[in-house]
Every structure is written in C-alpha cells, then in structure tokens.
PDB file of C-alpha atoms in Angstrom:
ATOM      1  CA  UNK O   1      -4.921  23.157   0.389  1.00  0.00           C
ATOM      2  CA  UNK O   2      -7.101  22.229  -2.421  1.00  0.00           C
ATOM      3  CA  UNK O   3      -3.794  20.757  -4.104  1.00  0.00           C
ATOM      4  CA  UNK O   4      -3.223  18.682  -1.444  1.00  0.00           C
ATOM      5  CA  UNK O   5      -6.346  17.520  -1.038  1.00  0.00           C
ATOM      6  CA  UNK O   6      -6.362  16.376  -4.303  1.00  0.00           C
ATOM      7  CA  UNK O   7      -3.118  14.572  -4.431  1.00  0.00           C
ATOM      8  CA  UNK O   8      -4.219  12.776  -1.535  1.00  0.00           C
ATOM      9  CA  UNK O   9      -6.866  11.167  -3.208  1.00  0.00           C
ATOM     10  CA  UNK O  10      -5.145  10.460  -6.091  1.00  0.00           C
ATOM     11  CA  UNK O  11      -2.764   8.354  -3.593  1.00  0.00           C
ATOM     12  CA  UNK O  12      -5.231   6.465  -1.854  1.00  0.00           C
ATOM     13  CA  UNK O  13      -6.887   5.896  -5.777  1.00  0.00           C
ATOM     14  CA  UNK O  14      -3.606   4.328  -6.874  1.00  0.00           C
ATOM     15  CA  UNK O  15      -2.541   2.524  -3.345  1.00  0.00           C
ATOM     16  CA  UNK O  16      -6.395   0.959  -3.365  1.00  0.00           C
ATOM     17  CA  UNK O  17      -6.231  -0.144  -7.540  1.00  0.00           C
ATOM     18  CA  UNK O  18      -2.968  -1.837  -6.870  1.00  0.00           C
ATOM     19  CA  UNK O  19      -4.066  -3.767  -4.078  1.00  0.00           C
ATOM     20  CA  UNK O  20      -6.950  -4.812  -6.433  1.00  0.00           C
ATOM     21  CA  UNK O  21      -4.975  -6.085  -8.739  1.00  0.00           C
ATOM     22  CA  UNK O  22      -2.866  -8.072  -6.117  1.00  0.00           C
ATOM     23  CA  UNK O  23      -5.807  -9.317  -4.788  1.00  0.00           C
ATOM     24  CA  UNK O  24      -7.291 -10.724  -8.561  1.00  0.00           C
ATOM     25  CA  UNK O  25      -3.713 -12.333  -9.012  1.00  0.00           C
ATOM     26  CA  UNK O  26      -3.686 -14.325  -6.188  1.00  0.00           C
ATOM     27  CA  UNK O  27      -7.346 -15.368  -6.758  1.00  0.00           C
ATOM     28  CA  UNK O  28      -5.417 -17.137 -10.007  1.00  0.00           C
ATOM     29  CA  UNK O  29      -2.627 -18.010  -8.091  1.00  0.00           C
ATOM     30  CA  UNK O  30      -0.247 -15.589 -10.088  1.00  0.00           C
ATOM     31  CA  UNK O  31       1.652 -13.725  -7.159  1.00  0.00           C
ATOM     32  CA  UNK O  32       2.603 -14.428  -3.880  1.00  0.00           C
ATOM     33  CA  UNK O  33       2.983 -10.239  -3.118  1.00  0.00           C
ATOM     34  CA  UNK O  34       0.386  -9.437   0.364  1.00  0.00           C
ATOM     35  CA  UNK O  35      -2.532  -7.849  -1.363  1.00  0.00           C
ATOM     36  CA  UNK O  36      -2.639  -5.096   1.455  1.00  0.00           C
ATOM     37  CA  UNK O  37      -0.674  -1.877   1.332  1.00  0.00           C
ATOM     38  CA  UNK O  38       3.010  -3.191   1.956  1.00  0.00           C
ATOM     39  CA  UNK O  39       2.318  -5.507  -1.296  1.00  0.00           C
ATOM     40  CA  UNK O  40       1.124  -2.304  -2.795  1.00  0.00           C
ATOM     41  CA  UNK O  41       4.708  -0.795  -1.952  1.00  0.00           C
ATOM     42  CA  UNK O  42       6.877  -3.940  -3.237  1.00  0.00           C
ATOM     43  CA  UNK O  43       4.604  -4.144  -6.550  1.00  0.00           C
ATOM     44  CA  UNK O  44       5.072  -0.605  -7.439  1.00  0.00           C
ATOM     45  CA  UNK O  45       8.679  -0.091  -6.312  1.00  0.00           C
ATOM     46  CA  UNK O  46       9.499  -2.840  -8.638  1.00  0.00           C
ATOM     47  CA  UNK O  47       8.434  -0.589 -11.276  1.00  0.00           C
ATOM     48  CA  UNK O  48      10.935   1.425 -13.921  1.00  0.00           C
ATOM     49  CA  UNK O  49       9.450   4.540 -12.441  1.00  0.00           C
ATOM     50  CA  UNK O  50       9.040   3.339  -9.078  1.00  0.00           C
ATOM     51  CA  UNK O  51      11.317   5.717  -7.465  1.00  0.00           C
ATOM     52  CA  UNK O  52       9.535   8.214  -8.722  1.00  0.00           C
ATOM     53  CA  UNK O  53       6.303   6.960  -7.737  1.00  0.00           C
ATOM     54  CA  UNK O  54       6.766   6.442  -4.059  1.00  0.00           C
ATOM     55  CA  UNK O  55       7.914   9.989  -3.232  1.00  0.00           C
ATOM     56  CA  UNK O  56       4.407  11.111  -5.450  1.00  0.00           C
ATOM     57  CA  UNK O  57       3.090   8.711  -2.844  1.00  0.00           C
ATOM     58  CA  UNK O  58       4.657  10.478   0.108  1.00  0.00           C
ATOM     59  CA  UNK O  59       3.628  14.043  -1.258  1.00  0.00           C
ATOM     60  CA  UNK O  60      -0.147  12.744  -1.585  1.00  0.00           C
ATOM     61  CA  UNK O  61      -0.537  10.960   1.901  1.00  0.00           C
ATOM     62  CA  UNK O  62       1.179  13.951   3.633  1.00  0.00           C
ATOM     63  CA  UNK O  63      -1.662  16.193   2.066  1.00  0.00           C
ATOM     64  CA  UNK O  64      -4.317  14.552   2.598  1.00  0.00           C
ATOM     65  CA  UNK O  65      -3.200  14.415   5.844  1.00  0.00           C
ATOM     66  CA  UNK O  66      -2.745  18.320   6.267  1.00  0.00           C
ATOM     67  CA  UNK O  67      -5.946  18.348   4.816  1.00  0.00           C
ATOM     68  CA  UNK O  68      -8.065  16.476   6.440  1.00  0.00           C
ATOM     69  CA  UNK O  69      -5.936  18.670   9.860  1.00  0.00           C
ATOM     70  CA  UNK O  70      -7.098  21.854   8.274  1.00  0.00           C
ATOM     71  CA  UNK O  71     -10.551  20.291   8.364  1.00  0.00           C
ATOM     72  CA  UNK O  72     -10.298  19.033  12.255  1.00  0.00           C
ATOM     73  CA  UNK O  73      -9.412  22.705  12.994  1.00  0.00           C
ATOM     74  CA  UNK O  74     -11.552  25.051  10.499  1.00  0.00           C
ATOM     75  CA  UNK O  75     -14.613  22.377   9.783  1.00  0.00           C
ATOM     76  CA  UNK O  76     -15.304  21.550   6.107  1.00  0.00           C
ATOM     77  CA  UNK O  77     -17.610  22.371   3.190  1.00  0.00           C
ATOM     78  CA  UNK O  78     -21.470  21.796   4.017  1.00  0.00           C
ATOM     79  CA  UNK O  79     -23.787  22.509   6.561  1.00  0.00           C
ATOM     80  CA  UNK O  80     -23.127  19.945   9.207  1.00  0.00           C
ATOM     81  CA  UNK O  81     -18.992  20.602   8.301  1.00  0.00           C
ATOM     82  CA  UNK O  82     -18.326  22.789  11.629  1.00  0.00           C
ATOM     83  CA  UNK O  83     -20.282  20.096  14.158  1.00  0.00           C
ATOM     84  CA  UNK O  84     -18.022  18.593  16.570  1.00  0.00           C
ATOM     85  CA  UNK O  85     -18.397  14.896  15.634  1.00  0.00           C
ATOM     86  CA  UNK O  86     -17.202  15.984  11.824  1.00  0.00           C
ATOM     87  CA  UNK O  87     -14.067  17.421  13.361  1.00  0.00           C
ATOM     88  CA  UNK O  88     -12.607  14.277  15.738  1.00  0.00           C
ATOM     89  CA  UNK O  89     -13.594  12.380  12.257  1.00  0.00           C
ATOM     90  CA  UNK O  90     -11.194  14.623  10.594  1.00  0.00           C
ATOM     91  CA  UNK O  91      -8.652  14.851  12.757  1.00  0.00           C
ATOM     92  CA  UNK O  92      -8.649  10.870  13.356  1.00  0.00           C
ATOM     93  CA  UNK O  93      -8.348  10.637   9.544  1.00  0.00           C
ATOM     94  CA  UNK O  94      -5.308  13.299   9.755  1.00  0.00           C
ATOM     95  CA  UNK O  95      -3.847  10.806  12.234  1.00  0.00           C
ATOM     96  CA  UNK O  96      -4.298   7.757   9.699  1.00  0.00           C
ATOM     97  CA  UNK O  97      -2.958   9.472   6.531  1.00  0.00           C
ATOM     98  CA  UNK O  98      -0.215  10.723   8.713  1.00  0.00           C
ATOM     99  CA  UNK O  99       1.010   7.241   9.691  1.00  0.00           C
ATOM    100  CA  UNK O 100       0.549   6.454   5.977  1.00  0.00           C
ATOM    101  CA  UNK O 101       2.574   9.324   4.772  1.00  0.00           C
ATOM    102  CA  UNK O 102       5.296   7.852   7.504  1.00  0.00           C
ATOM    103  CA  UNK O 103       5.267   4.455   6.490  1.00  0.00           C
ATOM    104  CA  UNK O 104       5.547   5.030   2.280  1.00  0.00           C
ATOM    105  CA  UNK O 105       8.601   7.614   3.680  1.00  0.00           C
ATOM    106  CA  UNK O 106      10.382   4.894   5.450  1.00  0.00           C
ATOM    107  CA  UNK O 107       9.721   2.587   2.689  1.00  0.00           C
ATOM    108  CA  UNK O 108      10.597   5.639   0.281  1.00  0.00           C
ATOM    109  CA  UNK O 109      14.370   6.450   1.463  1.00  0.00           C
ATOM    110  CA  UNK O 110      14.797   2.541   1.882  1.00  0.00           C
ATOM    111  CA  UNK O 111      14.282   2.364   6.064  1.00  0.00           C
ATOM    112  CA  UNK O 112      11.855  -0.340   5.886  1.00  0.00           C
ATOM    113  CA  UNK O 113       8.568  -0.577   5.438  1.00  0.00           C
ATOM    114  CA  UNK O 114       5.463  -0.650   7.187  1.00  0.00           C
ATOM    115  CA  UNK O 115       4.523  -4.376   8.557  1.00  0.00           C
ATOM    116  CA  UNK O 116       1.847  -5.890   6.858  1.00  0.00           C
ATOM    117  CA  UNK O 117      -1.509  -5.462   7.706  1.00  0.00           C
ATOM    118  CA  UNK O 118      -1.823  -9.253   8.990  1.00  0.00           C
ATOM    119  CA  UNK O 119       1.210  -8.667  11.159  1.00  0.00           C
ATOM    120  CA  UNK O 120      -0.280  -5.143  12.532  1.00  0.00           C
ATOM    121  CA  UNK O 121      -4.107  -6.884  13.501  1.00  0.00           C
ATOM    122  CA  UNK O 122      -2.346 -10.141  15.046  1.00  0.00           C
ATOM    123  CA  UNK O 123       0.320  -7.890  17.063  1.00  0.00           C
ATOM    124  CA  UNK O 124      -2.551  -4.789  18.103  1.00  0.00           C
ATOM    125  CA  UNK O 125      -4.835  -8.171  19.111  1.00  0.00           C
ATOM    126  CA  UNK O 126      -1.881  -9.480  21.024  1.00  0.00           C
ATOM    127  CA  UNK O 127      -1.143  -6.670  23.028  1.00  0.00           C
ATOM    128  CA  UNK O 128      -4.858  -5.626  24.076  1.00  0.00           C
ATOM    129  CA  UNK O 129      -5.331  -9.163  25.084  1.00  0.00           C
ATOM    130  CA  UNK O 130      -2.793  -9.078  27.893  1.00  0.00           C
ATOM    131  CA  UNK O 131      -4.775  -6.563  29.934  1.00  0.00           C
ATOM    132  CA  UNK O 132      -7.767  -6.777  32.258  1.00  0.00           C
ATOM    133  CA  UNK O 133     -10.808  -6.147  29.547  1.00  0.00           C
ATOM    134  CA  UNK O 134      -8.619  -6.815  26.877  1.00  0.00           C
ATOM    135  CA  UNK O 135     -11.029  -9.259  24.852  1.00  0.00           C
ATOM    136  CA  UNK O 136     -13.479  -6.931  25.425  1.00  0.00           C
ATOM    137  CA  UNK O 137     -11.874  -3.909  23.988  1.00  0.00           C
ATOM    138  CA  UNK O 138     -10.976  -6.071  20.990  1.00  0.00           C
ATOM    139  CA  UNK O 139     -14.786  -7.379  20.660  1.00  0.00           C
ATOM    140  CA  UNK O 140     -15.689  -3.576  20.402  1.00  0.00           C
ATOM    141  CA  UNK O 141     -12.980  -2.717  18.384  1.00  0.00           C
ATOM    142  CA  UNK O 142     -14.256  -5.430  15.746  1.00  0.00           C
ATOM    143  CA  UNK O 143     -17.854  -4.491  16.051  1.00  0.00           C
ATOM    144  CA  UNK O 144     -17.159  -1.047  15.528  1.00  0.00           C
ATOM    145  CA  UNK O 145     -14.625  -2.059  12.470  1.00  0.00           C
ATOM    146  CA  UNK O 146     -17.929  -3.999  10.837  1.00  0.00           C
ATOM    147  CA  UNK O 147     -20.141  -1.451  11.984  1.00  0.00           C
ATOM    148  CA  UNK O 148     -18.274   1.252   9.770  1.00  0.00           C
ATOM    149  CA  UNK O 149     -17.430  -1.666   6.933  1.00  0.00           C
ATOM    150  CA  UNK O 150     -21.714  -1.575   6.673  1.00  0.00           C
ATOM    151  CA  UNK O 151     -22.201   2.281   7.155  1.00  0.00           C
ATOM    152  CA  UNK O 152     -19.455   2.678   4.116  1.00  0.00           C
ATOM    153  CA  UNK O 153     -21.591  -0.016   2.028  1.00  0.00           C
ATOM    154  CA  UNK O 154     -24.509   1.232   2.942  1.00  0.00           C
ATOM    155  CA  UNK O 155     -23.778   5.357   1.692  1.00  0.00           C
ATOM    156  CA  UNK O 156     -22.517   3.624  -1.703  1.00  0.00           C
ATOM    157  CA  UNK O 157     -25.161   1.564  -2.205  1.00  0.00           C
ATOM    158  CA  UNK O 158     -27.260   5.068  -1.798  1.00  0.00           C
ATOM    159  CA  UNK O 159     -24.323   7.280  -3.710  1.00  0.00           C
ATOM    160  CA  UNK O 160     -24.423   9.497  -1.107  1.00  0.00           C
ATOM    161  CA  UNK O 161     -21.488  10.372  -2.336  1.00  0.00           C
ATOM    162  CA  UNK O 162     -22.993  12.039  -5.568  1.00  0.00           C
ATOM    163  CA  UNK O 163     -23.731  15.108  -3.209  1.00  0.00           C
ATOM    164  CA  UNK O 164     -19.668  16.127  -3.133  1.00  0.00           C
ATOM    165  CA  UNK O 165     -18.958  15.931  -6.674  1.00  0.00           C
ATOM    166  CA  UNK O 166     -19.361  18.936  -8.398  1.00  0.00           C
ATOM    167  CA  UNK O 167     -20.264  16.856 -12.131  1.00  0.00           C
ATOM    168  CA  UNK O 168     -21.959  19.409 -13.524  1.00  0.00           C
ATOM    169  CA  UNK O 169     -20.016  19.969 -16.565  1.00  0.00           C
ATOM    170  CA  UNK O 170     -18.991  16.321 -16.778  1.00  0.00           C
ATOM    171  CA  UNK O 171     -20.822  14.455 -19.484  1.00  0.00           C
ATOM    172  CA  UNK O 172     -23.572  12.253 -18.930  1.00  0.00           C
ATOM    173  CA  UNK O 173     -21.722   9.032 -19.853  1.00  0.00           C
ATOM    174  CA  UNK O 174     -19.157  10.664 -17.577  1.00  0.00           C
ATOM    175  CA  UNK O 175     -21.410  10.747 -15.238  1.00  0.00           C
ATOM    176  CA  UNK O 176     -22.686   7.737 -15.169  1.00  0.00           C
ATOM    177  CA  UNK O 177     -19.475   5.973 -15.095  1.00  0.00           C
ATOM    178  CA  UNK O 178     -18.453   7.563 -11.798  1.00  0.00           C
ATOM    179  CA  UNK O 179     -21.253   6.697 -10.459  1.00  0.00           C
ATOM    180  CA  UNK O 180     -21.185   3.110 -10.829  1.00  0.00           C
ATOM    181  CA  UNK O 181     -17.354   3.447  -9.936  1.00  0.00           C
ATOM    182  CA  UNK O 182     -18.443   4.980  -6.303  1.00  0.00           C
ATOM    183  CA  UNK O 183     -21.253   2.653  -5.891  1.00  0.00           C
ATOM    184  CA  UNK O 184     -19.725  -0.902  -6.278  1.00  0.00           C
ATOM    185  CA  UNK O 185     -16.853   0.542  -5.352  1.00  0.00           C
ATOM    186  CA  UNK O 186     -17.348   1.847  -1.982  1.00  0.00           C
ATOM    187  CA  UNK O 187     -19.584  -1.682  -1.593  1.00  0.00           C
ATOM    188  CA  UNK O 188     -16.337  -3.745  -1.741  1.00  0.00           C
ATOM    189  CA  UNK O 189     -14.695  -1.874   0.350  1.00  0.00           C
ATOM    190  CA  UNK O 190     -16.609  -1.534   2.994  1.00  0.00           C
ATOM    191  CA  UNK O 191     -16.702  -5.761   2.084  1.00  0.00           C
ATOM    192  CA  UNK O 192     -13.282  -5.719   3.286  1.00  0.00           C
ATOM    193  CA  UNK O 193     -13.557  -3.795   6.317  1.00  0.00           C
ATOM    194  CA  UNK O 194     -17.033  -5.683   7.543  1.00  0.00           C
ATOM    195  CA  UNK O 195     -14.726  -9.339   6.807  1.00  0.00           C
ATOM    196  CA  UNK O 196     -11.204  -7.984   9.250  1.00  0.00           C
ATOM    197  CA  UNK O 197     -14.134  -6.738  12.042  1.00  0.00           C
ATOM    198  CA  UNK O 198     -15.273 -10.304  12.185  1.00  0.00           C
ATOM    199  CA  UNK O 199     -12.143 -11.892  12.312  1.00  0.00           C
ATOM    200  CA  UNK O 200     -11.078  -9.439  15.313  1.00  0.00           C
ATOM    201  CA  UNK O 201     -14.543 -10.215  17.009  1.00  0.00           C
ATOM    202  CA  UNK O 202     -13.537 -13.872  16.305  1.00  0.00           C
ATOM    203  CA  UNK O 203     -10.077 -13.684  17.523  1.00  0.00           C
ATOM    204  CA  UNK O 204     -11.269 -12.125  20.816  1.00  0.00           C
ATOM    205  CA  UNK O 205     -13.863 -14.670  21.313  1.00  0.00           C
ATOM    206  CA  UNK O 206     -11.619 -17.244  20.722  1.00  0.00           C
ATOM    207  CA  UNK O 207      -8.723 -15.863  22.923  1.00  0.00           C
ATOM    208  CA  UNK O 208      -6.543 -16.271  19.885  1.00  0.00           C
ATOM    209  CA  UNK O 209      -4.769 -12.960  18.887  1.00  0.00           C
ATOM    210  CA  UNK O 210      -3.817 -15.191  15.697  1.00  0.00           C
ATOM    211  CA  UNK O 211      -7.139 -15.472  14.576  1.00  0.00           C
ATOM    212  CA  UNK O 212      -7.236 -11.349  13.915  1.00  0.00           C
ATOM    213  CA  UNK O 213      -6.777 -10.982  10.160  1.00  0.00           C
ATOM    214  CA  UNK O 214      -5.608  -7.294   8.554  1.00  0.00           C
ATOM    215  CA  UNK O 215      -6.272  -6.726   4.498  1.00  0.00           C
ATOM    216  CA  UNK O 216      -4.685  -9.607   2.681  1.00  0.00           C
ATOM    217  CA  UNK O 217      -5.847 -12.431   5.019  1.00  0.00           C
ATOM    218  CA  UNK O 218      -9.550 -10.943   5.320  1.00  0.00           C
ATOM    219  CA  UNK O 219      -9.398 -10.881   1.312  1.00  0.00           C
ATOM    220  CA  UNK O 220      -7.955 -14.522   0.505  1.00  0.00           C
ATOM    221  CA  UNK O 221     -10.777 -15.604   3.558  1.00  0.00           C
ATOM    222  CA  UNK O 222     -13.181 -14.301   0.693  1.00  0.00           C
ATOM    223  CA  UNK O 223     -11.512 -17.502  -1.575  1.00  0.00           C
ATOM    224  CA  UNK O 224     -12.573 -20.040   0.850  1.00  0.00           C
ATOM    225  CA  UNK O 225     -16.653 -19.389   1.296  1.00  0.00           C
ATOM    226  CA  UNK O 226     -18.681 -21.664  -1.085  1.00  0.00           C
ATOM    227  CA  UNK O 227     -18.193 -19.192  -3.712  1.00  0.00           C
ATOM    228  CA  UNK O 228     -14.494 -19.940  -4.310  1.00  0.00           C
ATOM    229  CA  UNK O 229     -11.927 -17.468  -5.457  1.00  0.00           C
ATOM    230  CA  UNK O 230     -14.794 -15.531  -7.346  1.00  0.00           C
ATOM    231  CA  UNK O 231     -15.806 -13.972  -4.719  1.00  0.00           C
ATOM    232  CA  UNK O 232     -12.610 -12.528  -3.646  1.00  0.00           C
ATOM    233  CA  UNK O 233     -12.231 -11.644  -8.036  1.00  0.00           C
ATOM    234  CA  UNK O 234     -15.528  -9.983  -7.511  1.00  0.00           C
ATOM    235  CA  UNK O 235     -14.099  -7.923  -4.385  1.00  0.00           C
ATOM    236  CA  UNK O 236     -10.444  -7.084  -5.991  1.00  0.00           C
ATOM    237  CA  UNK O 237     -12.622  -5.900  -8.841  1.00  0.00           C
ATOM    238  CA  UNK O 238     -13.935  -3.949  -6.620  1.00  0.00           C
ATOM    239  CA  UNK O 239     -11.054  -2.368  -5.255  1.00  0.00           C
ATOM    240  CA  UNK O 240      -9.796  -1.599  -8.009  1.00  0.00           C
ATOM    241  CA  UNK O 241     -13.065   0.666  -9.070  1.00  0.00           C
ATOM    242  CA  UNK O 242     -12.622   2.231  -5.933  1.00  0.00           C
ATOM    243  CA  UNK O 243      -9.234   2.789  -6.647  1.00  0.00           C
ATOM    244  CA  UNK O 244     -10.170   4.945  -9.665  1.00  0.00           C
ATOM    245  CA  UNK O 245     -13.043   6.484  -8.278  1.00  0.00           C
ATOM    246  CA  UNK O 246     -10.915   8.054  -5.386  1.00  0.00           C
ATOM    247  CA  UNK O 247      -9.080   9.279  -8.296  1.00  0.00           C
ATOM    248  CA  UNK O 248     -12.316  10.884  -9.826  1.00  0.00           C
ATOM    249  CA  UNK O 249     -12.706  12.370  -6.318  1.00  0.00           C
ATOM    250  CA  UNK O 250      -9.771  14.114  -6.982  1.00  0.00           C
ATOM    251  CA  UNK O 251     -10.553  15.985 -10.048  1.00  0.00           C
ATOM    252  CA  UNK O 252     -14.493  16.377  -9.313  1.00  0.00           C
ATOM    253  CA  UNK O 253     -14.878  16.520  -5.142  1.00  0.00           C
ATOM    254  CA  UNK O 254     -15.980  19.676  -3.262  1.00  0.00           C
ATOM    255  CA  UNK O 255     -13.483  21.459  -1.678  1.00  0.00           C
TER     256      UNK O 255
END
C-alpha cells in the first residue's frame, strides 16, 4: 500500500509540472495545447516514451486511489486519522483519483480521453442550472471550491505540510528546498482553485453556465488582470513546483 501510495503522488507530481509548463507556454504564446489535464495527456503522449508513460500514469492514479480507499476504511497515520470527517475526505479523494485513473485508461488504450476541464465546469454548470435551486447549488458549489482554494493556500503558506514528511535524514539544503517547493507551491494551487470557484459563483449569478471556467480558462483569466501574462508565468511556475513537490511527497511522506 505504501507503493501505491507513492506512485500516486509521483502521478499527480508529473500530471501537475506538465500542466505548468503548458500554462508558461501559452503565457508566451508558444502552444495552443489546454493547460489542464487533457493537455497534460496530448503533451506527454506525443512523447518517444509516451506509451510508456501513460500506463505509469494509470498504475499511479489507480493507487492512489486504493490508497486513499484503504484510508476511508482503516483511517490514516496521526491522531485525528480515525475521526469521521478524515474518512468521507478520503474516500471522496478515492472517488477523484478513481475517475482519474479511468480517464488516463481510456486515453491510455486509445478510447478517448477525458473532456477538458472547461468543457466538464460549463456542462456540470449546465445541467444543475436546469433544476429548481440549481443556481443556488452552483453558488455553493463555487464558494465551497474558493473556500478550499484559500484553506489549501493558507496550510502552505504555514507548511503545515512539514509535519508529514519524515526529512530527518534529508540534508539541510534538502530541506530547505522542499520546503519552499510545498510552500509556493501549494499557494498557486490553491490560486487556481480560489480563480474556477469564482467563475462558477459568477456563472450562477449571471445565469450563464458559459461563464463557469475549469483549469485552463481560470489560468489564461490570470493573463488578463492588470498584471498581464506574468501573473499567470508566476502561477504556472507555480505549478510546476508543486508538481515536484508532490513528487518529494512521494519519497519523504508518512505513511
């Protein structure tokens, strides 16, 4: 299980650096590829070892998916790790990573591939919109979207996540680096996630299920603030170190 666990991260390290890199190429205009996770697929597909790469893919989203499962059903590591709240957490993950797994398998034996995420928000708006309370479900839906966007900003902006890496032997510059990785790492992230709950909120306000925006739209929204396409380099940048500190999570997490 502790395998698993860890190839799982190591997916979701790769899947999140590649849409970083996306992201900072269309910032300079240099791809056209959706910098969400079907643009992830395409890029590394088109690889000389993509083949290869997608089934490592499948392998890693399927175990982190049996992971976090084993987790819904046994509780994890720490004190608060049995408490009720921890396990629908885990087992909503499980359902996530599961979809995941499905979608890169699809992709994998060439069935198709997940839609993108754009397509997804619009379609999920769409639908919730044609029943009674529908704007209102998508209002909360968006709020609570922002509202975890902010809580994961907020726990890597205090490295809370320092407390499940075991970096004891690691060295200090070692250290250090993984530190900073989680920190504006798990900032930009949670960037991303705060920017798609306001365009939901927006959408539902608005009546327009168009107006929802999944990854790749809520990142090249980042391009058209004041700040110009910096701020959506700054962001990608900080995918990327995400990327690579979920793959630090696999060699040095708690398990």
């Amino acid at each position: 299980m502790r395998w698993l666990a860890r190839a799982g991260l190591a997916a979701r390290g790769v899947l999140y650096a590649v849409i970083g890199w996306i992201a900072i190429e269309v910032a300079f205009h240099r791809s056209s590829q959706q910098a969400d996770r079907t643009g992830a697929l395409h890029a590394i597909s088109a690889t000389p070892v993509g083949g290869v790469l997608l089934w490592l893919l499948v392998a890693g989203f399927a175990g982190m998916a049996l992971w976090r499962l084993a987790e819904a059903a046994y509780g994890s590591p720490g004190s608060s790790g049995r408490g009720a709240g921890q396990r629908v957490a885990a087992l909503a993950k499980a359902v996530l990573y599961g979809v995941i797994a499905y979608g890169v398998l699809k992709y994998a034996i060439g069935a198709g591939g997940p839609p993108s995420s754009d397509r997804q928000s619009v379609d999920l708006t769409a639908t919730l919109m044609k029943y009674p309370g529908g704007r209102v479900l998508v209002v909360v839906i968006g709020l609570a979207v922002v509202g975890g966007g902010t809580y994961l900003a907020y726990q890597a902006w205090r490295k809370e996540f320092l407390g499940d890496l075991a970096l004891g032997p690691a060295r200090a510059g070692t250290r250090r680096a993984v530190e900073w990785l989680g920190e504006f790492g798990g900032m930009a992230r949670g960037a991303v996630f705060v920017t798609a709950g306001i365009f939901l909120v927006v959408a539902a306000g608005e009546a327009r299920p168009q107006q929802a925006k999944g990854i790749d739209s809520a990142l090249r929204a980042l391009a058209g603030t004041p700040l110009g396409p910096w701020l959506l380099v700054l962001v990608a940048i900080g995918l990327v170190m995400f990327g690579v500190f979920s793959c630090c999570e696999a060699r040095w997490l708690r398990l």
